[in-house]
mmCIF file of C-alpha atoms in Angstrom:
data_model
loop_
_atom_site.group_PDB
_atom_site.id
_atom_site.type_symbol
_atom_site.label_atom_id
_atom_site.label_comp_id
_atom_site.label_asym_id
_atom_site.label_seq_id
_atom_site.Cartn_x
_atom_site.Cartn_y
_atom_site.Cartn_z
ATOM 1 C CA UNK O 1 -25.335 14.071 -5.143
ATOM 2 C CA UNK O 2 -23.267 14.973 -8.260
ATOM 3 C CA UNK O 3 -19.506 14.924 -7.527
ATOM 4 C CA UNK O 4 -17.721 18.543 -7.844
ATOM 5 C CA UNK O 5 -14.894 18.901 -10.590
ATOM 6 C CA UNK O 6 -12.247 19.358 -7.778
ATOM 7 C CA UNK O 7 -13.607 15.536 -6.143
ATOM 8 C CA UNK O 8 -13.168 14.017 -9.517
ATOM 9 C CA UNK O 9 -9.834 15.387 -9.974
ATOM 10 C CA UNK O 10 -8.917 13.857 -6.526
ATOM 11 C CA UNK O 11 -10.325 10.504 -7.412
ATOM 12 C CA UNK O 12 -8.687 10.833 -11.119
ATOM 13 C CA UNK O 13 -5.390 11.536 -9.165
ATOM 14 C CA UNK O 14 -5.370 8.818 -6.699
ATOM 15 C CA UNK O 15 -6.318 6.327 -9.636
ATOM 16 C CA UNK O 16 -3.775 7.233 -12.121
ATOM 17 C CA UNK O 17 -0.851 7.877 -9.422
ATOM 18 C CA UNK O 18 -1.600 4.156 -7.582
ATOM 19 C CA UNK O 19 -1.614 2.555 -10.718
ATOM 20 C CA UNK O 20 1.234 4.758 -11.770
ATOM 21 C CA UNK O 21 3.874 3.498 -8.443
ATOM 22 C CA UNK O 22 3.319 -0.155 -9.466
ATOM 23 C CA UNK O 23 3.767 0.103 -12.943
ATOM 24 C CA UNK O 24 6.798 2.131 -12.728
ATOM 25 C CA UNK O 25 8.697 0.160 -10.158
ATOM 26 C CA UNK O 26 7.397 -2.961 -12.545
ATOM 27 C CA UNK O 27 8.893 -0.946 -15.410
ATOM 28 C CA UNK O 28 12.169 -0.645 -13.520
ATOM 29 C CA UNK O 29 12.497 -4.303 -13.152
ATOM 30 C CA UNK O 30 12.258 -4.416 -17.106
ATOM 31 C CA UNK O 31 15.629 -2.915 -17.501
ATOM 32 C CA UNK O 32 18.750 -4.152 -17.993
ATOM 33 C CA UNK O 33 22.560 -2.434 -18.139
ATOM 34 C CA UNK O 34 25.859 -2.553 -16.961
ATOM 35 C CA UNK O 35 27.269 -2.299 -13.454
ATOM 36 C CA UNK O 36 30.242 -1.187 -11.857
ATOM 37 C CA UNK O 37 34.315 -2.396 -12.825
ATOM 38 C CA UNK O 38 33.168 -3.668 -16.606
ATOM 39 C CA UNK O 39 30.238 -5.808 -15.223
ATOM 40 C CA UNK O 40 28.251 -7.284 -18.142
ATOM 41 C CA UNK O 41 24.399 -6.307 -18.723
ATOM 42 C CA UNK O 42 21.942 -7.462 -15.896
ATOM 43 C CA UNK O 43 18.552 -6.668 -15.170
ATOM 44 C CA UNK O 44 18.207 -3.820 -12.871
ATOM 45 C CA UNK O 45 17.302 -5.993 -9.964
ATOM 46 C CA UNK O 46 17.285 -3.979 -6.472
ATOM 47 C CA UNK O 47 14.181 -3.842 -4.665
ATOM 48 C CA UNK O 48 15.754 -2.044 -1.218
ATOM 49 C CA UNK O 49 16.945 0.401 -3.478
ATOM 50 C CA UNK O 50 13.130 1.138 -4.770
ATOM 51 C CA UNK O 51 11.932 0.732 -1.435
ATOM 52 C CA UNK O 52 14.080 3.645 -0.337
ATOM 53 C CA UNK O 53 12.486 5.874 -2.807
ATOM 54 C CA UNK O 54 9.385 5.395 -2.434
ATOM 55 C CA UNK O 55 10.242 6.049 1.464
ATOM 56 C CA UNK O 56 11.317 9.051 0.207
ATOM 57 C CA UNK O 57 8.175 9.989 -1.693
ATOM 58 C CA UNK O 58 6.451 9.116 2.127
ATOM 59 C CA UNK O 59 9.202 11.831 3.556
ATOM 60 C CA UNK O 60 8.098 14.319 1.272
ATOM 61 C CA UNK O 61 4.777 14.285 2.668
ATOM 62 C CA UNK O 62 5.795 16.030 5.785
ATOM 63 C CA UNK O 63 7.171 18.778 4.067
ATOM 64 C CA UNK O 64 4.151 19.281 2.148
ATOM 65 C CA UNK O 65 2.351 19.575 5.437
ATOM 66 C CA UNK O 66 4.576 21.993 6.769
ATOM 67 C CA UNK O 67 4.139 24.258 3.200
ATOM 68 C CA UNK O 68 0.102 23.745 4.173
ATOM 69 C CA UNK O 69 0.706 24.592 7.711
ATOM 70 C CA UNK O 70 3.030 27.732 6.559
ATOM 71 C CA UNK O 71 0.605 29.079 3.962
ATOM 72 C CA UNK O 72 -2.503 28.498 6.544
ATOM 73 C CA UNK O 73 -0.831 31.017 8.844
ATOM 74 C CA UNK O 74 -0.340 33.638 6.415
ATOM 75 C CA UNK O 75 -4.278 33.516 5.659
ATOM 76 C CA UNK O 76 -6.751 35.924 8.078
ATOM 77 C CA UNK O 77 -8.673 32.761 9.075
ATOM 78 C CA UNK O 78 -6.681 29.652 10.020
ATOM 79 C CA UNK O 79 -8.750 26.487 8.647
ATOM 80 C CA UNK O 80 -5.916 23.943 8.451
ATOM 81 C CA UNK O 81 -6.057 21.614 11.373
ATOM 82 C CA UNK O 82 -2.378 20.884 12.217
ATOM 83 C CA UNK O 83 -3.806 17.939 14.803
ATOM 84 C CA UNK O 84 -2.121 17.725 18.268
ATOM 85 C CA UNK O 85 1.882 17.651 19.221
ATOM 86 C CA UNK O 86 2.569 13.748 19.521
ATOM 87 C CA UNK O 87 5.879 11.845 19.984
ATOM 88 C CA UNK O 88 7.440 10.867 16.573
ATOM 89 C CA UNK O 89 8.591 7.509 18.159
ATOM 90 C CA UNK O 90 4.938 6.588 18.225
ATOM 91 C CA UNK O 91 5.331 5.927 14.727
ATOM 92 C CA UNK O 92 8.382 3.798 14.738
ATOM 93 C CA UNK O 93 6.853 0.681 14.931
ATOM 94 C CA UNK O 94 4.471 1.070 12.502
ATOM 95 C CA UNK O 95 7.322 2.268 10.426
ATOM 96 C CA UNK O 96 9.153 -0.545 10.228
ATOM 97 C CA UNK O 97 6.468 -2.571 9.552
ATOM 98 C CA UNK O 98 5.928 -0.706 6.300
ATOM 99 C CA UNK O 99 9.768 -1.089 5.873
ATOM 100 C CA UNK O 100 9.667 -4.460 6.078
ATOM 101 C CA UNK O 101 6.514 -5.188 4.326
ATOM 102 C CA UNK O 102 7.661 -2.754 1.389
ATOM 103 C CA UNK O 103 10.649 -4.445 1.389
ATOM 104 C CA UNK O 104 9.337 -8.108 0.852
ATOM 105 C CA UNK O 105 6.690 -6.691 -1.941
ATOM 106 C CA UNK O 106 9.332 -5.263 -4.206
ATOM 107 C CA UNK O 107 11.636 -8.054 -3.745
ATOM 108 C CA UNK O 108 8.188 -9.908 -4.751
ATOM 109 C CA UNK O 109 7.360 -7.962 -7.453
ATOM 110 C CA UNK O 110 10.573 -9.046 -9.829
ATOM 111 C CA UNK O 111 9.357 -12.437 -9.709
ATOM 112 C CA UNK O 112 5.787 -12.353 -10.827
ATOM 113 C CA UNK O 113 3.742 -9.769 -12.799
ATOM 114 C CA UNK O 114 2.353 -6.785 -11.622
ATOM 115 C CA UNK O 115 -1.511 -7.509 -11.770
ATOM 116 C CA UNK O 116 -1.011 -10.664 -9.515
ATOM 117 C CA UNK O 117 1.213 -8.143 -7.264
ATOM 118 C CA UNK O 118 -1.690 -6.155 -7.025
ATOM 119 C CA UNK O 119 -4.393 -8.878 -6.266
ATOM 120 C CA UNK O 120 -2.911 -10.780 -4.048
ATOM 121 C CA UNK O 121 -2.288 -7.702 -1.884
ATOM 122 C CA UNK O 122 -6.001 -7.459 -1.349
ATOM 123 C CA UNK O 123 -4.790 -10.391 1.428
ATOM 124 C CA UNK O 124 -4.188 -8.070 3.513
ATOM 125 C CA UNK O 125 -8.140 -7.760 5.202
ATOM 126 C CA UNK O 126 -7.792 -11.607 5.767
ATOM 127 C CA UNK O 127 -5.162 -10.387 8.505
ATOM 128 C CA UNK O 128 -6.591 -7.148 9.321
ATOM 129 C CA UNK O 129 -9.371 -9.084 10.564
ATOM 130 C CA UNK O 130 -8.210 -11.749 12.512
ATOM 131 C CA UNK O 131 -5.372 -9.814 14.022
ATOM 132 C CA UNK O 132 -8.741 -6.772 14.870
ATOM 133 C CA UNK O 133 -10.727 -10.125 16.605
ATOM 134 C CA UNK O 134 -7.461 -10.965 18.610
ATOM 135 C CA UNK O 135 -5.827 -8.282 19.534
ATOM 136 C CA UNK O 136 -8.479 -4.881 19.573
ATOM 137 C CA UNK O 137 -11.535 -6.993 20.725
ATOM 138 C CA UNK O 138 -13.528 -6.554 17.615
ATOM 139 C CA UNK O 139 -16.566 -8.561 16.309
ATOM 140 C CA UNK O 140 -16.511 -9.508 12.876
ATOM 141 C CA UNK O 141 -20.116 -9.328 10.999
ATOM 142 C CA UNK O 142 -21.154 -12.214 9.426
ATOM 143 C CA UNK O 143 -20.585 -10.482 6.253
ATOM 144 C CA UNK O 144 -17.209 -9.472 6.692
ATOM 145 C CA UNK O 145 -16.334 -13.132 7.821
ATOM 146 C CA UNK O 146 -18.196 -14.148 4.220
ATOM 147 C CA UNK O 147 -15.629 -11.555 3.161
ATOM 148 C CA UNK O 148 -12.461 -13.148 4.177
ATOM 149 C CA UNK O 149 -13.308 -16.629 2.961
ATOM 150 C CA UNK O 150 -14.421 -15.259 -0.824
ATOM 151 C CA UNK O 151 -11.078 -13.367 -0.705
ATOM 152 C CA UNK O 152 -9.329 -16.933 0.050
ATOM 153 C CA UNK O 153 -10.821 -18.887 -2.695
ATOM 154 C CA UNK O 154 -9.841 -15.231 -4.928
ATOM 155 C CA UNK O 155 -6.468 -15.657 -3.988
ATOM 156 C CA UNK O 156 -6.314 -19.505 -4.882
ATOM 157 C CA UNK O 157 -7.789 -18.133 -8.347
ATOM 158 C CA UNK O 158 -4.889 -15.760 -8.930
ATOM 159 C CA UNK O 159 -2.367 -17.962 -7.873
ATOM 160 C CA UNK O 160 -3.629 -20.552 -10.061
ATOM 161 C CA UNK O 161 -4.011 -18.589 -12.677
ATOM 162 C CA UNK O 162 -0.595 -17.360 -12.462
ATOM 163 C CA UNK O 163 0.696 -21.137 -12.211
ATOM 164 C CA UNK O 164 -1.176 -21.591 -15.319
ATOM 165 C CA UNK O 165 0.201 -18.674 -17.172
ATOM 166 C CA UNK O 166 3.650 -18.365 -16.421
ATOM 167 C CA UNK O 167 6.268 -17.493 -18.996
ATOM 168 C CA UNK O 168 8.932 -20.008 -18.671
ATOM 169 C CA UNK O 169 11.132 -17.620 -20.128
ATOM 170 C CA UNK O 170 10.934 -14.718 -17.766
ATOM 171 C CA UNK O 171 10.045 -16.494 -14.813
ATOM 172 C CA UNK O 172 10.636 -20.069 -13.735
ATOM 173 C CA UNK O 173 7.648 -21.752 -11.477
ATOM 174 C CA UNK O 174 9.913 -21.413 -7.894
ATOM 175 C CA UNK O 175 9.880 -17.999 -8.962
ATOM 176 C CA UNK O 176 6.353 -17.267 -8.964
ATOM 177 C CA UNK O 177 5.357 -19.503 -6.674
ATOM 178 C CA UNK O 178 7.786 -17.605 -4.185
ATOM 179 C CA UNK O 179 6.978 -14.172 -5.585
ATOM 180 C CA UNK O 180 3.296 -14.815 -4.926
ATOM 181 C CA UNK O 181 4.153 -16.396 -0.853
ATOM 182 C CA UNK O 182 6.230 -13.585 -0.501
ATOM 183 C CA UNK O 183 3.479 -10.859 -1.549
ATOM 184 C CA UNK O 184 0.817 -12.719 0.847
ATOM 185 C CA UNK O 185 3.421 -13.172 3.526
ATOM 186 C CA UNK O 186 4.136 -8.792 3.316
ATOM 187 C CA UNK O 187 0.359 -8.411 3.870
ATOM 188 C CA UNK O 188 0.407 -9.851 7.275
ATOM 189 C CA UNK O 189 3.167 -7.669 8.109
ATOM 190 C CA UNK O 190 0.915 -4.573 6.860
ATOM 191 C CA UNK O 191 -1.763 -5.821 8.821
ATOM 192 C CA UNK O 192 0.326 -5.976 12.688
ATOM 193 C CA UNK O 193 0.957 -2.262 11.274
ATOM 194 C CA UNK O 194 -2.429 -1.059 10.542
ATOM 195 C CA UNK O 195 -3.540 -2.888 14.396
ATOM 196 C CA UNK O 196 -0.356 -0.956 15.607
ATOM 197 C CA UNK O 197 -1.795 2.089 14.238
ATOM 198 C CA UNK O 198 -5.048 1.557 15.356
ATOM 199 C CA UNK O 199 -4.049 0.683 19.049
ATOM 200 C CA UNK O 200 -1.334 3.415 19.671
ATOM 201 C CA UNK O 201 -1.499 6.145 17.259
ATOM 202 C CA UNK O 202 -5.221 6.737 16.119
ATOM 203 C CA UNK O 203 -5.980 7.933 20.114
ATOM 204 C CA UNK O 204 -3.559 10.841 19.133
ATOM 205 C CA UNK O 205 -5.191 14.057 17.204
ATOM 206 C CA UNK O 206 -2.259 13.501 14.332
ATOM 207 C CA UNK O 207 -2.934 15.167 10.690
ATOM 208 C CA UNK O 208 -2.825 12.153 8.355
ATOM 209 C CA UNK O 209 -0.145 14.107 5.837
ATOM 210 C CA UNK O 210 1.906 14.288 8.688
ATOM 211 C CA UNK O 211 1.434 10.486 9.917
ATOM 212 C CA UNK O 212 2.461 9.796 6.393
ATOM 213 C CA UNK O 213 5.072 11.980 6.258
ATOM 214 C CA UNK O 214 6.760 10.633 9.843
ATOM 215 C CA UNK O 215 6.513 6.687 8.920
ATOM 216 C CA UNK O 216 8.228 7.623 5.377
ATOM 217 C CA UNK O 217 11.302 9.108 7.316
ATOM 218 C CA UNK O 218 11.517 6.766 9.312
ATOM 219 C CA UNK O 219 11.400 4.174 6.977
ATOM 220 C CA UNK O 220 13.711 6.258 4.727
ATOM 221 C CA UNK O 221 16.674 6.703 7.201
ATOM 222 C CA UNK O 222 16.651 2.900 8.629
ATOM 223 C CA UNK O 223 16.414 1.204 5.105
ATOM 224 C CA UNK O 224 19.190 3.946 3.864
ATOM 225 C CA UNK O 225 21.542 2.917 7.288
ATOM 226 C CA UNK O 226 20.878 -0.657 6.347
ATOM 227 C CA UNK O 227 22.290 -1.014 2.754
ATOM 228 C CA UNK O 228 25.460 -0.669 3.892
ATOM 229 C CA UNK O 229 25.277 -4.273 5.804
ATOM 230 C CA UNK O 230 23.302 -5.084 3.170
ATOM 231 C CA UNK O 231 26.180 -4.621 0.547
ATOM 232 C CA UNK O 232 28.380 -7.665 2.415
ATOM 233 C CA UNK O 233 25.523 -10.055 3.110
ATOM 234 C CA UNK O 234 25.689 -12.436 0.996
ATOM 235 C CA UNK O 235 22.183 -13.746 -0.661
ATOM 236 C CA UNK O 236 23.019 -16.088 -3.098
ATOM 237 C CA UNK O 237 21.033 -16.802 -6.420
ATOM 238 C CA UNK O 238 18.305 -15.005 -4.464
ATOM 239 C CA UNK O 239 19.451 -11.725 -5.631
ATOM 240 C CA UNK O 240 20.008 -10.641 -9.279
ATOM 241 C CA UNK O 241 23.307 -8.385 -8.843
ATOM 242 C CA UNK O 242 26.545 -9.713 -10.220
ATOM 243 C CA UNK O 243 28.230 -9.447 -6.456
ATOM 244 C CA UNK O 244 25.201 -12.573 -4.897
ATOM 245 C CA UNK O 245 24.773 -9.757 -1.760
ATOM 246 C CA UNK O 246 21.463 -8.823 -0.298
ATOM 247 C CA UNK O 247 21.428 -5.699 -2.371
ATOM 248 C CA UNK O 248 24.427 -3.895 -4.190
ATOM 249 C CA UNK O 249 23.479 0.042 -3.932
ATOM 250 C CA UNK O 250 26.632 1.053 -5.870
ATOM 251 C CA UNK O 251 25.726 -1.701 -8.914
ATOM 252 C CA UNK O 252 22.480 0.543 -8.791
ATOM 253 C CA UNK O 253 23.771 3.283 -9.527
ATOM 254 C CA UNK O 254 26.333 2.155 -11.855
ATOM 255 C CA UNK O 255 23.524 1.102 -13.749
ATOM 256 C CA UNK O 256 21.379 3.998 -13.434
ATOM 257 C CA UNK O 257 24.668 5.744 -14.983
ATOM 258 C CA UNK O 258 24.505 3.788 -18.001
ATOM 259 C CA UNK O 259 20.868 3.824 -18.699
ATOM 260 C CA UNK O 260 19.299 6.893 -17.357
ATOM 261 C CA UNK O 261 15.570 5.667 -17.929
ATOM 262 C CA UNK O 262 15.862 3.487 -15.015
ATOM 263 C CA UNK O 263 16.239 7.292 -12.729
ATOM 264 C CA UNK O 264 13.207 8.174 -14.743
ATOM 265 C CA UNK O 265 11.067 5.340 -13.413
ATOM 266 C CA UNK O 266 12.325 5.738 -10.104
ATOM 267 C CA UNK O 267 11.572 8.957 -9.585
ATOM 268 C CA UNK O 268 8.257 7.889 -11.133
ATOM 269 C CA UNK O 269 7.507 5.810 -8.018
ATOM 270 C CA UNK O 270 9.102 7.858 -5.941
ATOM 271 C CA UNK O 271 6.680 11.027 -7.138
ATOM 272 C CA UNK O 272 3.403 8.727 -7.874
ATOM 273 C CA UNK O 273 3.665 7.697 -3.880
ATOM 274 C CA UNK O 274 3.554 11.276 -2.497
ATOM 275 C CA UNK O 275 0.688 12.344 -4.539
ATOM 276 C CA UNK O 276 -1.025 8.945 -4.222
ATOM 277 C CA UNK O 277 -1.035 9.252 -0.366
ATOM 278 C CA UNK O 278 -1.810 12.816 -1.022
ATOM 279 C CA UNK O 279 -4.800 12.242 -3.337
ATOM 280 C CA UNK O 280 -6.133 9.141 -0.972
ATOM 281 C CA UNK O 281 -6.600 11.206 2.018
ATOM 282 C CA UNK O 282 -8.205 14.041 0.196
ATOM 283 C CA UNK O 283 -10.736 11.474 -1.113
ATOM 284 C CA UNK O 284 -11.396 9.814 2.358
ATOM 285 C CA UNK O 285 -11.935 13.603 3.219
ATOM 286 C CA UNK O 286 -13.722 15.535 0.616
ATOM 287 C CA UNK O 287 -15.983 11.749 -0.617
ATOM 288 C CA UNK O 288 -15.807 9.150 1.635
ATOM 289 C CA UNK O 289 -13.570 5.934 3.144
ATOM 290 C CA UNK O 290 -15.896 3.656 0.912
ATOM 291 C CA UNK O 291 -14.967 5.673 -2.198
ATOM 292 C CA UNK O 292 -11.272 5.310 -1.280
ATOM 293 C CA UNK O 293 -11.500 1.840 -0.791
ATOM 294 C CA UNK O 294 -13.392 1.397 -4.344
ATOM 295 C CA UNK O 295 -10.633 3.344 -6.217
ATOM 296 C CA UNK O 296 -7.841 1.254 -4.817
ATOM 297 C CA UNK O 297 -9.764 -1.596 -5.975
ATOM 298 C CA UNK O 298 -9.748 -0.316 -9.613
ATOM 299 C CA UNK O 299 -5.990 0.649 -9.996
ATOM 300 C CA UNK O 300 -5.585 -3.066 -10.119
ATOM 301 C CA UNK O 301 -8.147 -3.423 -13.417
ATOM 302 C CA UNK O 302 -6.341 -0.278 -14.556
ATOM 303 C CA UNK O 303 -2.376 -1.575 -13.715
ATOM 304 C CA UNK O 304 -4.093 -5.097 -15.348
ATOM 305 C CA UNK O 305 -4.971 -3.586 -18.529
ATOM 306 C CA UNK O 306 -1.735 -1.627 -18.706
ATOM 307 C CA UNK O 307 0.568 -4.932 -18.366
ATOM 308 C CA UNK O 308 -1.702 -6.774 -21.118
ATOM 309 C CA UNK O 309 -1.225 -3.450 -23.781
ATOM 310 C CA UNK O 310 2.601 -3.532 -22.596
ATOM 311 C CA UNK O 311 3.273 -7.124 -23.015
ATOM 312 C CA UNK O 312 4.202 -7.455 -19.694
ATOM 313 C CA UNK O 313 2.140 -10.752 -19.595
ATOM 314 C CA UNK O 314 -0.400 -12.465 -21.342
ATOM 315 C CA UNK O 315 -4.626 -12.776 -20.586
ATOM 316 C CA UNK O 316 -5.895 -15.603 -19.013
ATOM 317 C CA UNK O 317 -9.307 -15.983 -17.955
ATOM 318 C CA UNK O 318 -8.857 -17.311 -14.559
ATOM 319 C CA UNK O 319 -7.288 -14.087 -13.848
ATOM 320 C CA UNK O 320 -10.706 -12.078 -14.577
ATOM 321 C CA UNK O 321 -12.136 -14.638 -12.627
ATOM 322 C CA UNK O 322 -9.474 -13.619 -9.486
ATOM 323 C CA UNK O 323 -10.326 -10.301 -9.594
ATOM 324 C CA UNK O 324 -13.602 -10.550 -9.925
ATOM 325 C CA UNK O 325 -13.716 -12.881 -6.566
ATOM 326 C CA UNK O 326 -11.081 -10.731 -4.480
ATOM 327 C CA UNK O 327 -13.417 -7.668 -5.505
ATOM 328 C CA UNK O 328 -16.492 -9.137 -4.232
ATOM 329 C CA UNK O 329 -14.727 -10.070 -1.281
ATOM 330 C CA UNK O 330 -13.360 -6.937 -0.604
ATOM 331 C CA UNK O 331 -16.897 -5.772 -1.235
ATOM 332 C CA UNK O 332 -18.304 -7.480 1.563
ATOM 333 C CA UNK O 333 -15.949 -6.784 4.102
ATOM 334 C CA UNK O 334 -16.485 -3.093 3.590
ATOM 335 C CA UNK O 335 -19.822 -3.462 3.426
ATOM 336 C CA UNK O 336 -20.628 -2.200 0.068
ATOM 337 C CA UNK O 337 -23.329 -4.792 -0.570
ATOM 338 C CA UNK O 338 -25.929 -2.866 2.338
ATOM 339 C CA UNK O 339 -26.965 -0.316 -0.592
ATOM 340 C CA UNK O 340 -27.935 -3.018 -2.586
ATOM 341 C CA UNK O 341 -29.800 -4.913 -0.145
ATOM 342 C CA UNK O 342 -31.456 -2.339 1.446
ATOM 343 C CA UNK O 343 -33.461 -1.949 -2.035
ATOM 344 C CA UNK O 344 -35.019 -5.590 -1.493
ATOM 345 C CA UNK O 345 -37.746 -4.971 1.108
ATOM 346 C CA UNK O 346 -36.759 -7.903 3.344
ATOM 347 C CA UNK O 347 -33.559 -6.979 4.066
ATOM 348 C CA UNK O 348 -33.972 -2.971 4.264
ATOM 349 C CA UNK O 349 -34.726 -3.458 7.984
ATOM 350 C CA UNK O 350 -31.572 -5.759 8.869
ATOM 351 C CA UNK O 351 -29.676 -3.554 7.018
ATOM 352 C CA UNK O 352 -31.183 -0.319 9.171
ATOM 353 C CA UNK O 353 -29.910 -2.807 12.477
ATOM 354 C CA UNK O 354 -26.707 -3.534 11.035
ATOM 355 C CA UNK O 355 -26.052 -0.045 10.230
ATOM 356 C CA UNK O 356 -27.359 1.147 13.871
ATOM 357 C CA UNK O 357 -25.336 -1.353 15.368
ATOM 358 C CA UNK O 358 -22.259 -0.069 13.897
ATOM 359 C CA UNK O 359 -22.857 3.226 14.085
ATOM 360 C CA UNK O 360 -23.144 2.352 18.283
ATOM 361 C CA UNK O 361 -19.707 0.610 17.941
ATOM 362 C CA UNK O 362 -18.266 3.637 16.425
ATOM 363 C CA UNK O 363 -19.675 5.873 18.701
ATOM 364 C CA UNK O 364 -18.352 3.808 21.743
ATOM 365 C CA UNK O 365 -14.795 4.064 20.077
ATOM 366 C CA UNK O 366 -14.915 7.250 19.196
ATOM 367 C CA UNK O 367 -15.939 8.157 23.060
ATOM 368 C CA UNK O 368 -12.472 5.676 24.386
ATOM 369 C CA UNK O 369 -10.186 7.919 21.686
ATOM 370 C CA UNK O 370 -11.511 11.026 23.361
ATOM 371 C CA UNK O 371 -10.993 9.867 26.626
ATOM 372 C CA UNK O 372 -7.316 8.525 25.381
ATOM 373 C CA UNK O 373 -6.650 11.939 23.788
ATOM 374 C CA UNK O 374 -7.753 13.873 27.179
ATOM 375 C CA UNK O 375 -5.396 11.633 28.917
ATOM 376 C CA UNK O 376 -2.278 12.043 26.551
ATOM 377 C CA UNK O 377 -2.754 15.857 26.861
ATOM 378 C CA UNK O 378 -3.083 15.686 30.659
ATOM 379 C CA UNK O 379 0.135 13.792 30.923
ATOM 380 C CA UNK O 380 3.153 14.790 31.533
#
């Protein structure tokens, strides 16, 4: 079935927008300019500082639910499903996962280059499914567990390939090396949030714009509360700013003051994240989860080829190689290799099983959320 102008406009969205939130906040990093009382140029260097706007591109997704909700009632025939009423602090948790993990990523991303950034984040279904075995009582397919340990040996590609290809002059080796930990270490943090989400908040009837939309304030007003401890911590040569604290908001600014391009790729992330989350769950809607899933994959070729044309880093092979091996991993865990076999007439019927089987597991959860939901309504 041919895809309708309006899906490939969603799937051209979420591509360009993804690829557009790493690439600015990478761009960011680029800069350099003065700070506050006659501080000499420095590299614009505060990742809490991004991580609050792109919180704030998360926020705005809340109020573009309510301008859906508001325009759906003005209609003759309501078709927007608003979900259920829930209790915001179901999201909290979750929230400060993402806080955290966001956090880590950007402090992560000023130390390596943005197309590792992006592969190495496709760690995060090694976690997802060990943390879904332990903790939700899920059986891994064979497949999926082929999955995990093809995106290990990917990630030992990248990594190498990053240790081979370093630029001494941006970057020393501790730098990547930590940049790279650091990225792998966020995606284990993103996975206890997605098994949070899965366990507590999927029961619940909640529109996904506004799910979106709740995390991003949350994560917006904690990390905003927290740079002010943050601006007397002291950090050491771990930070960039001139003052050695965890992160110097005002130095931000000051620096934002003297070179207004750094506001423009803020806002760039900030923007690109609210349409990105927009565009993905239109996609998951209108096409399908698999489709999604495939897109994400291919902002990292797209924020890859971007970096090379920018000079942002060089080509090495073994990096083709990495993504090539995270891909196929990712692949199989999702289970987009079943079209392919189900072609060979061997494996067409184990594929029909496999499918039948998981279509029974789904079912089965499907019938526990419905009982959940009945529950949370009956409730006082």
């Amino acid at each position: 079935m041919a895809w309708t102008k309006y899906q490939l406009f969603l799937a051209g969205l979420m591509l360009t927008t993804g690829s557009l939130n790493t690439l600015s906040a990478k761009w960011a990093d680029t800069f350099s300019a003065e700070g506050c009382h006659g501080d000499k140029e420095h590299e614009f260097n505060h990742p809490f500082v991004q991580a609050v706007g792109m919180f704030l591109g998360e926020f705005s997704c809340l109020l573009v639910f309510h301008i859906l909700l508001c325009h759906d009632k003005r209609r003759p025939e309501s078709s927007f499903n608003p979900g259920q009423s829930f209790n915001p602090l179901l999201f909290f948790a979750p929230a400060m996962c993402d806080m955290t993990a966001t956090s880590i990523m950007y402090v992560a991303l000023s130390m390596t280059s943005a197309s590792s950034f992006q592969m190495l984040r496709g760690a995060v279904i090694i976690f997802t499914g060990l943390l879904s075995v332990a903790f939700l009582g899920r059986r891994l397919k064979p497949s999926q567990w082929v999955g995990i340990l093809t995106t290990i040996v990917g990630l030992v590609v990248v990594g190498l390939a990053d240790f081979i290809s370093m630029d001494k002059k941006e970057h020393k080796l501790s730098e990547i090396l930590t940049g790279d930990l650091l990225i792998i270490m966020a995606q284990v943090i993103v996975a206890v949030q997605m098994v949070l989400e899965e366990k507590f908040v999927y029961k619940h009837d909640v529109h996904p714009l506004k799910a979106v939309g709740t995390e991003g304030m949350f994560g917006f007003v904690v990390l905003t509360l927290l740079l002010i401890p943050m601006y007397f911590i002291p950090a050491g040569q771990f930070t960039g700013n001139p003052r050695q604290v965890l992160e110097d908001a005002l130095d931000a600014f000051c620096q934002i003051g003297f070179k207004p391009l750094i506001l423009v790729a803020l806002l760039g992330n900030t923007v690109s994240i609210a349409f990105f989350n927009f565009a993905g769950i239109s996609v998951t809607k209108e096409i399908s989860a698999t489709t999604r899933m495939v897109l994400d994959s291919l902002r990292t070729l797209v924020i890859w080829a971007v970096s090379l044309a920018l000079g942002w880093e060089k080509f090495h092979s073994l990096q083709v190689l990495g993504f090539v091996v995270l891909l196929t991993g990712t692949a199989l865990y999702n289970g987009l290799h079943r079209p392919l076999l189900a072609r060979i007439p061997y494996c067409a019927a184990w594929v029909q099983d496999d499918e039948a089987e998981e279509q029974a597991g789904a079912g089965e959860r499907e019938r526990l959320l419905s009982e959940a939901r009945v529950q949370a309504v009956d409730s006082p």
